[in-house]
Each structure stands twice: as structure tokens, then as C-alpha cells.
Amino acid sequence: MVSRSINESVLSHFSDKNKHKVQIHSCDLSNLEQSTQFANKLIDSTRIDVLFNNAGLLTGDLLENLELDKITATLNVNLNTPILLTRLFLPSMIKNKFGLIINNASVSGEFYFPCAQVYAATKGGLTLFTKSMQLELKGTGVNTLLLITPGIETKMMEQLKEDYSKHMELDFLSQTIKPEEWVDQIMKSVDKDERICYPSGSTRVGLFLNRHTPKMFEKIIMKKFERNKNS
Ligand SMILES: NC(=O)c1ccc[n+]([C@@H]2O[C@H](COP(=O)([O-])OP(=O)(O)OC[C@H]3O[C@@H](n4cnc5c(N)ncnc54)[C@H](OP(=O)(O)O)[C@@H]3O)[C@@H](O)[C@H]2O)c1
């Protein structure tokens, strides 16, 4: 597991539950050089069968209000580093004729809201990257799993509510699920060897509406958006 912070309680949670050996490494995945060095060290010492690009950053404001550093960090953590890590880990997976690359995208890669432009660009990019890789990897023994992740009750959701409420009514966000529920769905997709894990329930209906009646979806969303709210 990789993150910037090292949380020992997470480590003991996994070690106790599954009796697997779990290590947490500190690496800033927004820094491409640091990420490359970290990955190369790992490749030299460990066989990698599964790469789960899960780390993510959220942006949620008018574009002109976003700091350039935040934009760059979000592009790197959500899109550039997953591409970089896939590129670095892939040769040994192909050599072993075995591997799985799981990319955590988002419904925001399909929906588009005001104030979500940079986040949506990274998740839309990650979605197409994953779909394209799946075709390219056909017959190699290496596969991809794309997660079209819905609203999950994590720290990111707290941040989303705070950031987006500056310009939007958030009543359409009531359909959030617990992380454990989403993990169950991901594990089912892994067991069934699926290539895409979609959310169920009303989020799935929303995806359908967005795809097939985009004008109606846009109308609903634009009723929630106010550029000059609070000013
Ligand atoms: N929650 C949702 O509603 C939702 C919806 C759709 C998609 N997703 C996606 O699901 C994934 C997990 O998000 P979450 O909801 O669990 O968010 P979260 O609670 O904010 O957790 C984000 C994780 O990413 C790590 N991270 C962030 N920046 C990093 C960096 N520069 N280097 C290394 N690690 C970094 C964080 O660890 P440190 O802070 O310690 O670095 C943390 O472990 C993300 O890709 C997110 O986009 C979430």
C-alpha cells in the first residue's frame, strides 16, 4: 500500500484480518520522479501481480479559483501516475503472462458537472486509458478492471460536499454508499473476471440517463448550479 502518510492502524487492520503480510510505503504520487524511483525499487525486489491505482485527489471549484499546483497534483495522482506505474509494471506482468491492473475511475468520468472539470478530465482520461489498454493486452494474460466508482462515504466525500456547495445544491448526492459495500462489489467483479465494475441502484439509472438523454441530465444539473452563489 502506498500513500503519503503511514497509518499504523490501517496496517494492523489488514494484518489481523487476512493474515497477509502488508507493508505501507510512503510516496508522494503527485511527484512523477519520486513515483518512478519507488516503482523501480519495488520491481527489483518484488513480483507484482496486481496494480491497484486507487489514490485520488479531488478538485471542486470554478476553474479560475483552482491553484495551478492543485491542478497539476490532481492530473498527476489521478491520471499521469497510474499511466506511469502501468508502463513500469507491465513488462514483468507480460513476461509472467499474468497480471491485473485495477484503475479507480469515477462516475465523474462519465457525468460532467460544473466545478468538476479537472477531476472529470482525469477520471474520463483514466476510463479511456483503461479501456484502450484492455484491447491492447488481449492474449497476454494481463487484464484490466475499470471501477466506475459512485459516491462513497470517505474523506473525499466530505471534501466534495464542502467544495461543491460553494456553487451547487447537493441534494442529488444523497445516494452514497459505505466503502465496504463498494469493496464487496469490486471483489465480485474480480471473482467473475469482469472488465468493468459499475455501481448499482439510482447511480446506475443516472449513468443511463446521462448517456441516453444528456440534454435532460444537463437541465437537471444546471438547476443546481449558481456561478455567483454567496457573492
Ligand atoms: N469517495 C467517493 O465518493 C469517490 C467517488 C468516485 C471515485 N472515487 C475514487 O476512489 C479513490 C479513493 O478515494 P477515497 O474516496 O478513498 O478518497 P480519500 O478518502 O480522500 O483517500 C484518498 C487516498 O489517496 C491517497 N493519496 C492522495 N494523494 C496522494 C499522493 N499525492 N500520494 C500518495 N497517496 C495519495 C490518500 O493518502 P494520503 O493522504 O496519506 O496521501 C488516501 O489514502 C480515488 O481515486 C477517488 O477519486 C471516490
Coordinates of C-alpha atoms and ligand atoms in Angstrom, one line a residue:
M1 CA 0.0 0.0 0.0
V2 CA 1.2 3.5 -0.8
S3 CA 0.2 6.8 0.5
R4 CA 1.9 10.0 1.7
S5 CA 1.0 9.3 5.3
I6 CA 1.7 6.0 7.1
N7 CA -1.2 5.0 9.3
E8 CA -0.3 2.1 11.6
S9 CA -3.9 1.3 12.4
V10 CA -4.6 0.6 8.7
L11 CA -1.6 -1.8 8.8
S12 CA -2.8 -3.7 11.8
H13 CA -6.4 -3.8 10.4
F14 CA -5.2 -5.7 7.3
S15 CA -2.6 -7.8 9.0
D16 CA -5.1 -9.1 11.7
K17 CA -8.0 -9.6 9.3
N18 CA -6.3 -11.5 6.5
K19 CA -3.1 -12.8 7.9
H20 CA -1.4 -11.4 4.9
K21 CA 1.9 -9.6 5.1
V22 CA 1.0 -6.0 4.4
Q23 CA 3.5 -3.2 4.0
I24 CA 2.7 0.5 3.8
H25 CA 5.2 2.7 1.9
S26 CA 5.3 6.5 1.9
C27 CA 5.5 8.0 -1.6
D28 CA 4.0 11.2 -3.0
L29 CA 2.3 10.0 -6.1
S30 CA 1.9 13.6 -7.4
N31 CA 5.6 13.6 -7.9
L32 CA 6.4 11.7 -11.0
E33 CA 10.2 11.3 -10.3
Q34 CA 9.5 10.0 -6.7
S35 CA 6.9 7.6 -8.1
T36 CA 9.3 6.3 -10.8
Q37 CA 12.0 5.7 -8.2
F38 CA 9.6 4.0 -5.8
A39 CA 8.2 1.7 -8.6
N40 CA 11.7 0.8 -9.8
K41 CA 12.8 -0.2 -6.3
L42 CA 9.7 -2.4 -5.9
I43 CA 10.2 -4.0 -9.3
D44 CA 13.8 -5.0 -8.3
S45 CA 12.6 -6.7 -5.1
T46 CA 9.1 -8.0 -5.6
R47 CA 6.9 -9.8 -8.1
I48 CA 3.9 -7.6 -8.9
D49 CA 0.7 -9.4 -10.0
V50 CA -1.8 -6.7 -9.2
L51 CA -1.5 -3.0 -9.5
F52 CA -4.5 -1.1 -8.0
N53 CA -4.4 2.6 -8.8
N54 CA -6.6 3.8 -6.1
A55 CA -5.1 7.1 -4.7
G56 CA -7.0 10.1 -5.8
L57 CA -7.3 13.9 -5.3
L58 CA -10.5 15.9 -5.8
T59 CA -10.9 19.4 -7.2
G60 CA -14.3 21.1 -6.9
D61 CA -14.4 24.8 -7.8
L62 CA -14.6 27.2 -10.7
L63 CA -11.5 26.7 -12.8
E64 CA -10.3 30.2 -12.3
N65 CA -10.3 29.6 -8.5
L66 CA -8.2 26.5 -8.6
E67 CA -4.5 26.8 -7.7
L68 CA -2.2 25.7 -10.6
D69 CA -0.3 23.4 -8.1
K70 CA -3.5 21.7 -7.2
I71 CA -4.5 21.2 -10.8
T72 CA -1.0 19.6 -11.6
A73 CA -1.1 17.4 -8.5
T74 CA -4.6 16.2 -9.4
L75 CA -3.6 15.4 -13.0
N76 CA -0.6 13.5 -11.7
V77 CA -2.2 11.5 -8.9
N78 CA -5.4 10.6 -10.8
L79 CA -4.0 10.1 -14.3
N80 CA -0.3 10.6 -15.1
T81 CA 1.0 8.4 -12.3
P82 CA -1.4 5.5 -13.0
I83 CA -0.2 5.5 -16.6
L84 CA 3.4 5.7 -15.5
L85 CA 3.0 2.9 -13.0
T86 CA 1.2 0.7 -15.5
R87 CA 4.0 1.4 -18.0
L88 CA 6.7 0.4 -15.4
F89 CA 4.9 -2.8 -14.0
L90 CA 3.6 -4.1 -17.3
P91 CA 6.7 -5.7 -18.8
S92 CA 7.1 -8.2 -15.9
M93 CA 3.4 -9.0 -15.9
I94 CA 3.5 -9.7 -19.6
K95 CA 6.6 -11.8 -19.1
N96 CA 4.8 -13.8 -16.4
K97 CA 1.7 -14.0 -18.6
F98 CA -0.3 -12.9 -15.6
G99 CA -1.5 -9.7 -14.1
L100 CA -4.4 -7.4 -13.2
I101 CA -4.4 -3.6 -13.4
I102 CA -7.3 -2.1 -11.4
N103 CA -8.0 1.6 -12.1
N104 CA -10.3 3.6 -9.8
A105 CA -12.1 6.0 -12.0
S106 CA -15.5 7.5 -11.2
V107 CA -19.0 8.3 -12.3
S108 CA -17.5 11.8 -12.8
G109 CA -15.6 10.3 -15.8
E110 CA -19.0 9.9 -17.5
F111 CA -21.1 12.6 -15.9
Y112 CA -20.0 16.2 -16.2
F113 CA -20.8 18.8 -13.6
P114 CA -19.8 22.4 -13.3
C115 CA -16.9 22.7 -10.9
A116 CA -15.7 19.2 -11.7
Q117 CA -13.8 20.0 -14.8
V118 CA -10.3 18.9 -13.8
Y119 CA -11.4 15.9 -11.7
A120 CA -13.7 14.8 -14.5
A121 CA -10.9 15.2 -17.1
T122 CA -8.6 12.9 -15.0
K123 CA -11.3 10.2 -14.5
G124 CA -12.6 10.4 -18.1
G125 CA -8.9 10.0 -19.2
L126 CA -8.4 7.1 -16.8
T127 CA -11.5 5.4 -18.1
L128 CA -10.4 5.6 -21.8
F129 CA -6.8 4.7 -20.9
T130 CA -8.1 1.5 -19.1
K131 CA -10.5 0.5 -21.9
S132 CA -7.8 1.1 -24.5
M133 CA -5.2 -1.0 -22.5
Q134 CA -7.7 -3.9 -22.2
L135 CA -7.8 -4.1 -26.0
E136 CA -4.1 -3.8 -26.3
L137 CA -3.4 -6.5 -23.7
K138 CA -5.7 -9.1 -25.3
G139 CA -4.0 -12.5 -25.3
T140 CA -1.2 -11.5 -22.9
G141 CA -2.7 -12.9 -19.7
V142 CA -2.8 -9.4 -18.3
N143 CA -6.2 -7.8 -17.8
T144 CA -7.7 -4.5 -16.5
L145 CA -10.6 -3.8 -14.2
L146 CA -12.1 -0.3 -14.5
L147 CA -14.0 0.9 -11.5
I148 CA -16.9 3.4 -12.2
T149 CA -17.0 4.4 -8.6
P150 CA -20.1 6.1 -7.2
G151 CA -20.4 8.4 -4.2
I152 CA -18.7 6.6 -1.3
E153 CA -18.7 7.8 2.3
T154 CA -15.0 8.6 2.7
K155 CA -12.9 11.7 3.5
M156 CA -13.2 12.6 -0.2
M157 CA -17.0 12.8 0.0
E158 CA -16.7 15.2 3.0
Q159 CA -14.4 17.4 0.9
L160 CA -16.7 17.2 -2.1
K161 CA -19.7 18.5 0.0
E162 CA -17.6 21.4 1.3
D163 CA -16.1 22.4 -2.0
Y164 CA -19.1 21.9 -4.3
S165 CA -21.6 23.5 -2.0
K166 CA -19.9 26.9 -2.8
H167 CA -21.7 26.8 -6.2
M168 CA -24.1 23.9 -6.2
E169 CA -27.1 22.5 -4.4
L170 CA -26.1 19.0 -3.4
D171 CA -29.4 17.3 -2.8
F172 CA -28.8 14.9 -5.8
L173 CA -25.8 13.5 -3.8
S174 CA -28.0 11.6 -1.4
Q175 CA -27.1 8.2 -3.0
T176 CA -23.8 7.5 -1.3
I177 CA -22.7 4.0 -0.1
K178 CA -20.3 2.7 2.5
P179 CA -16.8 1.8 1.4
E180 CA -17.4 -1.9 2.5
E181 CA -20.3 -2.2 0.0
W182 CA -18.2 -0.9 -2.8
V183 CA -15.3 -3.2 -1.8
D184 CA -17.8 -6.2 -2.0
Q185 CA -18.8 -5.2 -5.5
I186 CA -15.2 -4.9 -6.6
M187 CA -14.4 -8.3 -5.1
K188 CA -17.3 -9.8 -7.0
S189 CA -16.0 -8.3 -10.2
V190 CA -12.6 -9.7 -9.6
D191 CA -14.0 -13.1 -8.9
K192 CA -16.1 -13.1 -12.0
D193 CA -13.1 -11.8 -14.0
E194 CA -15.1 -8.8 -15.2
R195 CA -13.5 -5.8 -17.0
I196 CA -15.8 -3.0 -15.6
C197 CA -17.4 -2.6 -12.2
Y198 CA -20.5 -0.4 -12.4
P199 CA -22.5 1.0 -9.5
S200 CA -26.0 -0.3 -8.9
G201 CA -29.2 1.4 -7.9
S202 CA -30.1 5.0 -8.7
T203 CA -26.5 5.9 -9.7
R204 CA -26.7 3.3 -12.4
V205 CA -30.0 4.9 -13.5
G206 CA -28.3 8.3 -13.6
L207 CA -25.5 6.9 -15.8
F208 CA -28.1 5.6 -18.2
L209 CA -30.0 8.9 -18.3
N210 CA -26.8 10.8 -18.8
R211 CA -25.8 8.6 -21.7
H212 CA -29.1 8.4 -23.4
T213 CA -30.8 11.7 -22.6
P214 CA -27.9 14.1 -22.0
K215 CA -29.9 17.2 -22.5
M216 CA -32.3 16.3 -19.8
F217 CA -29.5 15.4 -17.4
E218 CA -27.8 18.8 -18.2
K219 CA -31.1 20.6 -17.4
I220 CA -31.4 18.9 -14.0
I221 CA -27.8 19.7 -13.1
M222 CA -27.9 23.3 -14.3
K223 CA -30.8 23.9 -11.9
K224 CA -28.5 23.1 -9.1
F225 CA -25.6 25.3 -10.2
E226 CA -25.1 29.0 -9.4
R227 CA -21.9 30.6 -10.6
N228 CA -22.2 33.6 -8.3
K229 CA -23.7 31.9 -5.2
N230 CA -22.6 33.5 -1.9
S231 CA -21.1 36.5 -3.7
Ligands
LIG1 N1 -15.4 8.9 -2.3 C1 -16.0 9.0 -3.4 O1 -17.2 9.4 -3.4 C2 -15.4 8.6 -4.7 C3 -16.2 8.6 -5.9 C4 -15.7 8.2 -7.1 C5 -14.3 7.9 -7.2 N2 -13.6 7.9 -6.1 C6 -12.1 7.5 -6.2 O2 -11.8 6.5 -5.3 C7 -10.4 6.6 -4.9 C8 -10.2 6.6 -3.4 O3 -10.8 7.8 -2.9 P1 -11.4 7.9 -1.4 O4 -12.8 8.2 -1.5 O5 -10.9 6.8 -0.6 O6 -10.6 9.3 -1.0 P2 -9.8 9.7 0.3 O7 -10.6 9.2 1.5 O8 -9.6 11.1 0.1 O9 -8.5 8.9 0.2 C9 -7.6 9.2 -0.9 C10 -6.4 8.3 -0.7 O10 -5.4 8.7 -1.7 C11 -4.1 8.9 -1.1 N3 -3.4 10.0 -1.8 C12 -3.9 11.2 -2.1 N4 -2.9 11.9 -2.6 C13 -1.8 11.2 -2.7 C14 -0.5 11.4 -3.1 N5 -0.1 12.6 -3.6 N6 0.4 10.4 -3.0 C15 0.0 9.2 -2.4 N7 -1.2 8.9 -2.0 C16 -2.1 9.9 -2.1 C17 -4.5 9.3 0.4 O11 -3.4 9.1 1.3 P3 -2.5 10.3 1.9 O12 -3.4 11.5 2.1 O13 -1.9 9.7 3.1 O14 -1.5 10.5 0.8 C18 -5.7 8.4 0.6 O15 -5.2 7.1 1.0 C19 -9.9 7.9 -5.6 O16 -9.3 7.6 -6.8 C20 -11.2 8.6 -5.9 O17 -11.1 9.5 -7.0 C21 -14.1 8.2 -4.8

